[in-house]
XYZ file of N, CA, C and O in Angstrom:
616
model
N 19.176 -8.174 -28.606
C 18.788 -6.781 -28.559
C 17.270 -6.624 -28.506
O 16.778 -5.772 -27.796
N 16.537 -7.447 -29.240
C 15.078 -7.363 -29.208
C 14.546 -7.576 -27.803
O 13.633 -6.894 -27.382
N 15.131 -8.540 -27.073
C 14.668 -8.814 -25.718
C 14.805 -7.572 -24.847
O 13.895 -7.229 -24.115
N 15.904 -6.876 -24.949
C 16.106 -5.674 -24.149
C 15.080 -4.613 -24.489
O 14.543 -3.968 -23.606
N 14.791 -4.441 -25.770
C 13.811 -3.435 -26.180
C 12.436 -3.802 -25.639
O 11.738 -2.974 -25.083
N 12.040 -5.076 -25.764
C 10.738 -5.496 -25.267
C 10.665 -5.303 -23.756
O 9.685 -4.789 -23.231
N 11.698 -5.716 -23.044
C 11.675 -5.590 -21.597
C 11.693 -4.128 -21.162
O 11.065 -3.766 -20.188
N 12.391 -3.296 -21.887
C 12.402 -1.876 -21.574
C 11.010 -1.295 -21.773
O 10.530 -0.520 -20.957
N 10.324 -1.722 -22.826
C 8.952 -1.271 -23.060
C 8.034 -1.737 -21.935
O 7.149 -1.007 -21.504
N 8.252 -2.957 -21.448
C 7.452 -3.483 -20.347
C 7.647 -2.641 -19.097
O 6.680 -2.276 -18.427
N 8.892 -2.313 -18.791
C 9.165 -1.509 -17.600
C 8.522 -0.137 -17.733
O 7.895 0.358 -16.793
N 8.621 0.474 -18.899
C 7.983 1.775 -19.103
C 6.474 1.676 -18.962
O 5.837 2.553 -18.386
N 5.883 0.613 -19.504
C 4.437 0.431 -19.389
C 4.030 0.278 -17.927
O 2.992 0.801 -17.510
N 4.833 -0.425 -17.131
C 4.538 -0.607 -15.709
C 4.629 0.720 -14.958
O 3.918 0.931 -13.987
N 5.509 1.613 -15.401
C 5.734 2.875 -14.709
C 4.695 3.938 -15.053
O 4.465 4.857 -14.268
N 4.066 3.810 -16.198
C 3.149 4.844 -16.686
C 1.896 4.947 -15.826
O 1.352 3.933 -15.391
N 1.428 6.163 -15.581
C 0.183 6.326 -14.827
C -0.993 5.553 -15.437
O -1.863 5.081 -14.722
N -0.985 5.388 -16.748
C -2.059 4.644 -17.409
C -2.079 3.176 -16.997
O -3.087 2.488 -17.176
N -0.984 2.678 -16.414
C -0.926 1.282 -15.971
C -1.829 1.054 -14.761
O -2.134 -0.078 -14.425
N -2.242 2.131 -14.131
C -3.124 2.026 -12.980
C -2.353 1.952 -11.679
O -1.197 1.556 -11.645
N -3.017 2.367 -10.637
C -2.409 2.339 -9.316
C -1.631 3.600 -9.010
O -1.343 4.410 -9.883
N -1.320 3.731 -7.730
C -0.533 4.885 -7.307
C 0.944 4.641 -7.625
O 1.317 3.593 -8.148
N 1.758 5.607 -7.306
C 3.188 5.501 -7.608
C 3.827 4.315 -6.892
O 4.727 3.672 -7.432
N 3.363 3.997 -5.682
C 3.908 2.841 -4.963
C 3.635 1.552 -5.729
O 4.523 0.712 -5.879
N 2.420 1.385 -6.212
C 2.063 0.166 -6.948
C 2.851 0.082 -8.252
O 3.330 -0.989 -8.630
N 2.992 1.222 -8.933
C 3.743 1.214 -10.195
C 5.216 0.951 -9.942
O 5.864 0.228 -10.690
N 5.775 1.518 -8.857
C 7.164 1.255 -8.498
C 7.354 -0.231 -8.210
O 8.331 -0.838 -8.654
N 6.420 -0.840 -7.493
C 6.510 -2.275 -7.204
C 6.506 -3.084 -8.494
O 7.263 -4.049 -8.635
N 5.677 -2.697 -9.461
C 5.626 -3.431 -10.734
C 6.915 -3.235 -11.528
O 7.405 -4.176 -12.164
N 7.478 -2.029 -11.508
C 8.744 -1.780 -12.202
C 9.850 -2.636 -11.585
O 10.604 -3.299 -12.301
N 9.944 -2.629 -10.265
C 10.979 -3.418 -9.605
C 10.771 -4.907 -9.863
O 11.739 -5.643 -10.084
N 9.517 -5.366 -9.886
C 9.234 -6.770 -10.204
C 9.667 -7.091 -11.628
O 10.228 -8.162 -11.890
N 9.423 -6.171 -12.558
C 9.853 -6.385 -13.941
C 11.370 -6.465 -14.041
O 11.905 -7.274 -14.810
N 12.066 -5.641 -13.250
C 13.529 -5.681 -13.262
C 14.046 -6.991 -12.659
O 15.033 -7.558 -13.143
N 13.381 -7.498 -11.621
C 13.756 -8.797 -11.064
C 13.548 -9.880 -12.115
O 14.417 -10.731 -12.341
N 12.398 -9.844 -12.798
C 12.108 -10.841 -13.839
C 13.147 -10.789 -14.962
O 13.630 -11.825 -15.413
N 13.495 -9.580 -15.393
C 14.497 -9.434 -16.448
C 15.838 -10.012 -15.987
O 16.507 -10.729 -16.724
N 16.215 -9.690 -14.754
C 17.475 -10.190 -14.221
C 17.468 -11.717 -14.154
O 18.430 -12.374 -14.572
N 16.374 -12.294 -13.676
C 16.288 -13.758 -13.591
C 16.302 -14.402 -14.972
O 16.932 -15.438 -15.168
N 15.618 -13.797 -15.923
C 15.566 -14.355 -17.277
C 16.927 -14.342 -17.967
O 17.185 -15.137 -18.862
N 17.784 -13.405 -17.572
C 19.072 -13.214 -18.240
C 20.242 -13.309 -17.258
O 21.305 -12.735 -17.505
N 20.058 -14.041 -16.186
C 20.984 -14.022 -15.062
C 22.433 -14.318 -15.437
O 23.336 -13.552 -15.108
N 22.684 -15.413 -16.122
C 24.072 -15.773 -16.419
C 24.748 -14.747 -17.324
O 25.892 -14.359 -17.095
N 24.034 -14.297 -18.331
C 24.586 -13.286 -19.236
C 24.858 -11.979 -18.498
O 25.910 -11.355 -18.664
N 23.921 -11.559 -17.649
C 24.110 -10.316 -16.901
C 25.266 -10.420 -15.913
O 25.990 -9.447 -15.706
N 25.455 -11.585 -15.318
C 26.584 -11.752 -14.392
C 27.915 -11.622 -15.114
O 28.863 -11.044 -14.587
N 27.986 -12.119 -16.331
C 29.206 -11.953 -17.125
C 29.413 -10.471 -17.435
O 30.513 -9.939 -17.303
N 28.348 -9.794 -17.828
C 28.428 -8.361 -18.153
C 28.804 -7.536 -16.930
O 29.437 -6.480 -17.054
N 28.454 -7.999 -15.744
C 28.726 -7.267 -14.507
C 30.191 -7.332 -14.095
O 30.557 -6.774 -13.078
N 31.016 -8.025 -14.853
C 32.428 -8.111 -14.497
C 33.166 -6.794 -14.712
O 34.290 -6.634 -14.255
N 32.525 -5.833 -15.362
C 33.124 -4.495 -15.510
C 33.179 -3.839 -14.134
O 32.373 -4.146 -13.261
N 34.146 -2.945 -13.910
C 34.223 -2.242 -12.619
C 32.905 -1.503 -12.328
O 32.249 -0.984 -13.223
N 32.540 -1.469 -11.050
C 31.267 -0.867 -10.632
C 31.049 0.552 -11.167
O 29.950 0.858 -11.625
N 32.067 1.440 -11.119
C 31.803 2.793 -11.636
C 31.379 2.790 -13.111
O 30.527 3.575 -13.520
N 31.948 1.893 -13.888
C 31.573 1.821 -15.306
C 30.163 1.273 -15.469
O 29.410 1.729 -16.323
N 29.785 0.293 -14.649
C 28.432 -0.268 -14.736
C 27.390 0.791 -14.389
O 26.340 0.869 -14.999
N 27.678 1.611 -13.380
C 26.726 2.631 -12.940
C 26.630 3.791 -13.933
O 25.712 4.579 -13.859
N 27.569 3.864 -14.871
C 27.536 4.926 -15.880
C 26.927 4.439 -17.190
O 26.787 5.214 -18.130
N 26.524 3.160 -17.238
C 25.964 2.624 -18.482
C 24.587 3.217 -18.744
O 23.865 3.602 -17.817
N 24.220 3.267 -19.995
C 22.905 3.784 -20.373
C 21.776 3.004 -19.737
O 20.781 3.583 -19.286
N 21.915 1.688 -19.660
C 20.856 0.850 -19.079
C 20.647 1.182 -17.607
O 19.513 1.347 -17.149
N 21.737 1.299 -16.855
C 21.604 1.605 -15.427
C 21.028 3.007 -15.228
O 20.124 3.201 -14.415
N 21.546 3.971 -15.973
C 21.066 5.340 -15.817
C 19.582 5.446 -16.159
O 18.839 6.183 -15.510
N 19.156 4.695 -17.164
C 17.740 4.694 -17.542
C 16.883 4.082 -16.427
O 15.853 4.640 -16.044
N 17.327 2.934 -15.880
C 16.582 2.314 -14.784
C 16.512 3.256 -13.591
O 15.466 3.403 -12.951
N 17.612 3.914 -13.305
C 17.675 4.842 -12.171
C 16.712 6.005 -12.372
O 16.033 6.447 -11.443
N 16.640 6.507 -13.591
C 15.742 7.622 -13.890
C 14.279 7.213 -13.680
O 13.499 7.965 -13.090
N 13.896 6.031 -14.144
C 12.520 5.549 -13.981
C 12.191 5.370 -12.501
O 11.155 5.845 -12.014
N 13.075 4.699 -11.752
C 12.837 4.456 -10.332
C 12.807 5.779 -9.559
O 11.931 5.992 -8.713
N 13.717 6.687 -9.840
C 13.751 7.978 -9.138
C 12.479 8.777 -9.393
O 11.931 9.397 -8.466
N 11.984 8.762 -10.616
C 10.749 9.498 -10.928
C 9.572 8.934 -10.129
O 8.741 9.692 -9.602
N 9.483 7.616 -10.029
C 8.399 7.008 -9.256
C 8.557 7.289 -7.762
O 7.561 7.508 -7.057
N 9.783 7.295 -7.268
C 10.011 7.638 -5.862
C 9.587 9.072 -5.568
O 8.949 9.341 -4.547
N 9.941 9.993 -6.468
C 9.534 11.389 -6.287
C 8.013 11.500 -6.229
O 7.461 12.197 -5.382
N 7.351 10.816 -7.156
C 5.884 10.865 -7.183
C 5.301 10.244 -5.914
O 4.355 10.773 -5.332
N 5.856 9.120 -5.479
C 5.346 8.444 -4.285
C 5.507 9.308 -3.038
O 4.683 9.235 -2.120
N 6.547 10.127 -2.993
C 6.833 10.942 -1.812
C 6.104 12.284 -1.826
O 6.112 12.983 -0.813
N 5.467 12.642 -2.933
C 4.787 13.941 -3.017
C 3.774 14.087 -1.889
O 2.947 13.219 -1.670
N 3.884 15.207 -1.184
C 2.945 15.488 -0.114
C 3.118 14.601 1.104
O 2.246 14.532 1.953
N 4.237 13.905 1.191
C 4.437 12.989 2.317
C 5.853 13.040 2.831
O 6.401 14.103 3.075
N 6.436 11.876 2.935
C 7.766 11.719 3.516
C 8.835 12.463 2.728
O 8.772 12.534 1.502
N 9.799 13.009 3.448
C 10.980 13.611 2.849
C 12.005 12.506 2.667
O 12.396 11.867 3.645
N 12.413 12.247 1.433
C 13.365 11.166 1.177
C 14.502 11.680 0.300
O 14.351 12.690 -0.390
N 15.603 10.972 0.330
C 16.732 11.245 -0.552
C 16.550 10.352 -1.775
O 16.947 9.190 -1.783
N 15.897 10.883 -2.803
C 15.525 10.113 -3.988
C 16.746 9.497 -4.655
O 16.722 8.323 -5.039
N 17.817 10.257 -4.794
C 19.002 9.748 -5.478
C 19.596 8.548 -4.745
O 19.928 7.535 -5.355
N 19.721 8.663 -3.436
C 20.285 7.565 -2.643
C 19.363 6.346 -2.674
O 19.815 5.212 -2.867
N 18.077 6.569 -2.503
C 17.123 5.462 -2.447
C 16.995 4.749 -3.791
O 16.882 3.518 -3.841
N 17.044 5.496 -4.894
C 16.969 4.862 -6.218
C 18.142 3.902 -6.413
O 17.957 2.765 -6.852
N 19.344 4.343 -6.063
C 20.508 3.459 -6.177
C 20.382 2.264 -5.237
O 20.730 1.132 -5.594
N 19.877 2.504 -4.035
C 19.716 1.415 -3.074
C 18.735 0.355 -3.557
O 18.999 -0.849 -3.438
N 17.609 0.776 -4.102
C 16.635 -0.193 -4.616
C 17.183 -0.947 -5.820
O 16.973 -2.152 -5.952
N 17.885 -0.240 -6.701
C 18.457 -0.916 -7.869
C 19.570 -1.890 -7.472
O 19.788 -2.887 -8.163
N 20.244 -1.632 -6.359
C 21.264 -2.576 -5.889
C 20.633 -3.935 -5.585
O 21.280 -4.971 -5.736
N 19.367 -3.937 -5.212
C 18.678 -5.183 -4.871
C 18.356 -6.049 -6.074
O 18.016 -7.219 -5.914
N 18.441 -5.494 -7.278
C 18.172 -6.289 -8.483
C 19.447 -6.536 -9.291
O 19.381 -6.993 -10.428
N 20.610 -6.255 -8.694
C 21.862 -6.506 -9.386
C 22.057 -8.013 -9.549
O 21.771 -8.791 -8.637
N 22.534 -8.430 -10.712
C 22.639 -9.855 -11.021
C 23.409 -10.697 -10.007
O 22.982 -11.806 -9.677
N 24.530 -10.187 -9.487
C 25.304 -11.003 -8.548
C 24.521 -11.271 -7.269
O 24.554 -12.370 -6.724
N 23.770 -10.290 -6.785
C 22.962 -10.483 -5.587
C 21.787 -11.421 -5.868
O 21.517 -12.342 -5.090
N 21.102 -11.221 -6.989
C 19.972 -12.083 -7.334
C 20.444 -13.526 -7.514
O 19.807 -14.470 -7.038
N 21.583 -13.715 -8.177
C 22.124 -15.065 -8.350
C 22.404 -15.710 -6.991
O 22.059 -16.868 -6.756
N 23.020 -14.964 -6.093
C 23.295 -15.482 -4.753
C 21.994 -15.855 -4.036
O 21.892 -16.927 -3.431
N 21.008 -14.968 -4.102
C 19.747 -15.229 -3.404
C 19.036 -16.464 -3.945
O 18.494 -17.256 -3.187
N 19.048 -16.639 -5.266
C 18.344 -17.766 -5.879
C 19.129 -19.059 -5.734
O 18.590 -20.083 -5.309
N 20.403 -19.019 -6.081
C 21.177 -20.261 -6.160
C 21.820 -20.675 -4.842
O 21.878 -21.856 -4.534
N 22.327 -19.735 -4.067
C 22.999 -20.097 -2.818
C 22.030 -20.138 -1.630
O 22.094 -21.042 -0.811
N 21.138 -19.166 -1.566
C 20.219 -19.081 -0.437
C 18.936 -19.862 -0.699
O 18.299 -20.354 0.219
N 18.550 -19.978 -1.984
C 17.346 -20.723 -2.332
C 16.057 -19.925 -2.280
O 14.975 -20.495 -2.153
N 16.161 -18.602 -2.378
C 14.951 -17.779 -2.349
C 14.174 -17.935 -3.655
O 14.760 -17.990 -4.736
N 12.866 -17.956 -3.543
C 11.995 -18.004 -4.713
C 11.878 -16.597 -5.292
O 11.939 -15.608 -4.550
N 11.708 -16.477 -6.612
C 11.546 -15.148 -7.222
C 10.434 -14.324 -6.574
O 10.597 -13.121 -6.372
N 9.323 -14.948 -6.213
C 8.223 -14.210 -5.577
C 8.667 -13.603 -4.247
O 8.257 -12.490 -3.893
N 9.512 -14.311 -3.520
C 10.008 -13.792 -2.248
C 10.941 -12.603 -2.471
O 10.914 -11.630 -1.712
N 11.755 -12.662 -3.511
C 12.645 -11.545 -3.836
C 11.815 -10.319 -4.204
O 12.047 -9.223 -3.698
N 10.823 -10.512 -5.083
C 9.957 -9.391 -5.489
C 9.251 -8.779 -4.280
O 9.209 -7.568 -4.120
N 8.688 -9.638 -3.437
C 7.952 -9.177 -2.263
C 8.859 -8.417 -1.302
O 8.474 -7.372 -0.766
N 10.065 -8.919 -1.091
C 11.005 -8.250 -0.196
C 11.399 -6.874 -0.690
O 11.465 -5.913 0.083
N 11.640 -6.761 -1.992
C 12.006 -5.462 -2.562
C 10.834 -4.495 -2.447
O 11.006 -3.321 -2.100
N 9.632 -4.983 -2.702
C 8.454 -4.115 -2.578
C 8.299 -3.620 -1.138
O 8.034 -2.447 -0.902
N 8.485 -4.511 -0.175
C 8.358 -4.120 1.232
C 9.400 -3.055 1.607
O 9.090 -2.101 2.322
N 10.619 -3.223 1.124
C 11.653 -2.225 1.410
C 11.303 -0.876 0.788
O 11.473 0.175 1.412
N 10.801 -0.898 -0.450
C 10.425 0.353 -1.115
C 9.281 1.042 -0.369
O 9.306 2.255 -0.155
N 8.292 0.270 0.059
C 7.158 0.852 0.794
C 7.582 1.356 2.166
O 7.052 2.354 2.654
N 8.521 0.672 2.808
C 8.993 1.118 4.115
C 9.799 2.409 3.990
O 9.727 3.275 4.857
N 10.550 2.544 2.901
C 11.372 3.735 2.695
C 10.536 4.955 2.319
O 10.902 6.083 2.646
N 9.431 4.717 1.631
C 8.533 5.799 1.225
C 7.125 5.385 1.663
O 6.387 4.776 0.897
N 6.780 5.681 2.906
C 5.473 5.245 3.398
C 4.338 5.772 2.528
O 4.344 6.930 2.120
N 3.371 4.896 2.234
C 2.225 5.340 1.430
C 1.449 6.437 2.148
O 1.399 6.476 3.375
N 0.852 7.306 1.352
C -0.009 8.349 1.911
C -1.267 7.713 2.479
O -1.573 6.556 2.223
N -2.009 8.489 3.195
C -3.277 8.045 3.782
C -4.165 7.415 2.717
O -4.314 7.960 1.627
N -4.727 6.250 3.011
C -5.642 5.588 2.087
C -4.981 4.661 1.095
O -5.651 3.986 0.324
N -3.652 4.582 1.087
C -2.947 3.682 0.163
C -3.004 2.263 0.724
O -3.216 2.070 1.915
N -2.819 1.246 -0.125
C -2.854 -0.141 0.348
C -1.820 -0.390 1.444
O -0.741 0.186 1.444
N -2.163 -1.239 2.372
C -1.284 -1.574 3.485
C -0.219 -2.577 3.068
O -0.420 -3.352 2.149
N 0.875 -2.575 3.818
C 1.856 -3.636 3.657
C 1.221 -4.942 4.092
O 0.293 -4.962 4.877
N 1.737 -6.027 3.573
C 1.211 -7.322 3.933
C 0.194 -7.838 2.923
O -0.234 -8.967 2.988
N -0.200 -7.007 1.989
C -1.089 -7.488 0.938
C -0.267 -8.339 -0.002
O 0.958 -8.290 0.035
N -0.885 -9.137 -0.856
C -0.104 -9.963 -1.774
C 0.825 -9.099 -2.615
O 0.462 -7.984 -2.984
N 2.038 -9.581 -2.913
C 2.984 -8.777 -3.688
C 2.462 -8.515 -5.096
O 1.791 -9.352 -5.685
N 2.760 -7.322 -5.589
C 2.419 -6.969 -6.960
C 3.488 -7.559 -7.857
O 4.672 -7.348 -7.633
N 3.083 -8.326 -8.849
C 4.051 -8.883 -9.775
C 3.711 -8.425 -11.176
O 2.585 -8.041 -11.468
N 4.677 -8.472 -12.017
C 4.509 -8.053 -13.392
C 3.533 -8.980 -14.099
O 3.657 -10.194 -14.020
N 2.542 -8.424 -14.827
C 1.628 -9.282 -15.581
C 2.345 -9.972 -16.738
O 1.829 -10.909 -17.314
N 3.549 -9.521 -17.039
C 4.311 -10.088 -18.142
C 5.295 -11.156 -17.674
O 6.012 -11.727 -18.483
N 5.328 -11.384 -16.364
C 6.284 -12.355 -15.834
C 5.923 -13.757 -16.309
O 4.771 -14.146 -16.321
N 6.937 -14.475 -16.706
C 6.746 -15.854 -17.132
C 7.026 -16.760 -15.947
O 7.861 -16.440 -15.109
N 6.345 -17.917 -15.882
C 6.658 -18.858 -14.804
C 8.119 -19.266 -14.870
O 8.687 -19.395 -15.944
N 8.737 -19.411 -13.719
C 10.151 -19.767 -13.646
C 10.323 -21.273 -13.816
O 9.579 -22.061 -13.265
N 11.351 -21.640 -14.568
C 11.747 -23.036 -14.665
C 12.794 -23.299 -13.609
O 13.603 -22.445 -13.304
N 12.767 -24.486 -13.091
C 13.787 -24.868 -12.134
C 15.123 -24.955 -12.865
O 15.226 -25.560 -13.921
N 16.135 -24.349 -12.300
C 17.445 -24.333 -12.934
C 18.296 -25.499 -12.468
O 19.380 -25.710 -12.956
N 17.799 -26.234 -11.481
C 18.519 -27.407 -11.010
C 19.876 -27.118 -10.424
O 20.760 -27.945 -10.432
N 20.085 -25.930 -9.941
C 21.391 -25.555 -9.371
C 21.250 -25.235 -7.913
O 20.346 -24.801 -7.411
């Protein structure tokens, strides 16, 4: 339980305007933190994901993640692109679901940095940055709290 509280605090800290950066940068850090959390707890989360999808999407943890991501999407889209925040929030969160992350890491062999970068690129493509925002192709934003990954040998 402590791990969840700490990680939830990390995600909130990444989302806060005080963390620095525009909404796109903060969204990238939140999504990176969610990838890190998923990787750190992958086997346990995959077991927990055995509940039917409608029940998983109604859990407090999912609804909280969705609320944070949706708020950042709304902020990122202000004065710019018209987006369906509800649909896009669910779509981005689908990319950090444990079964998909496990497949990407263990079956496909993707590195965590590649997963984070890909999710950031999709988020930026869905909500184009306003004039003067950083361009795509810059180094991926990663969580300052991310720990180096150990090889799982799988």
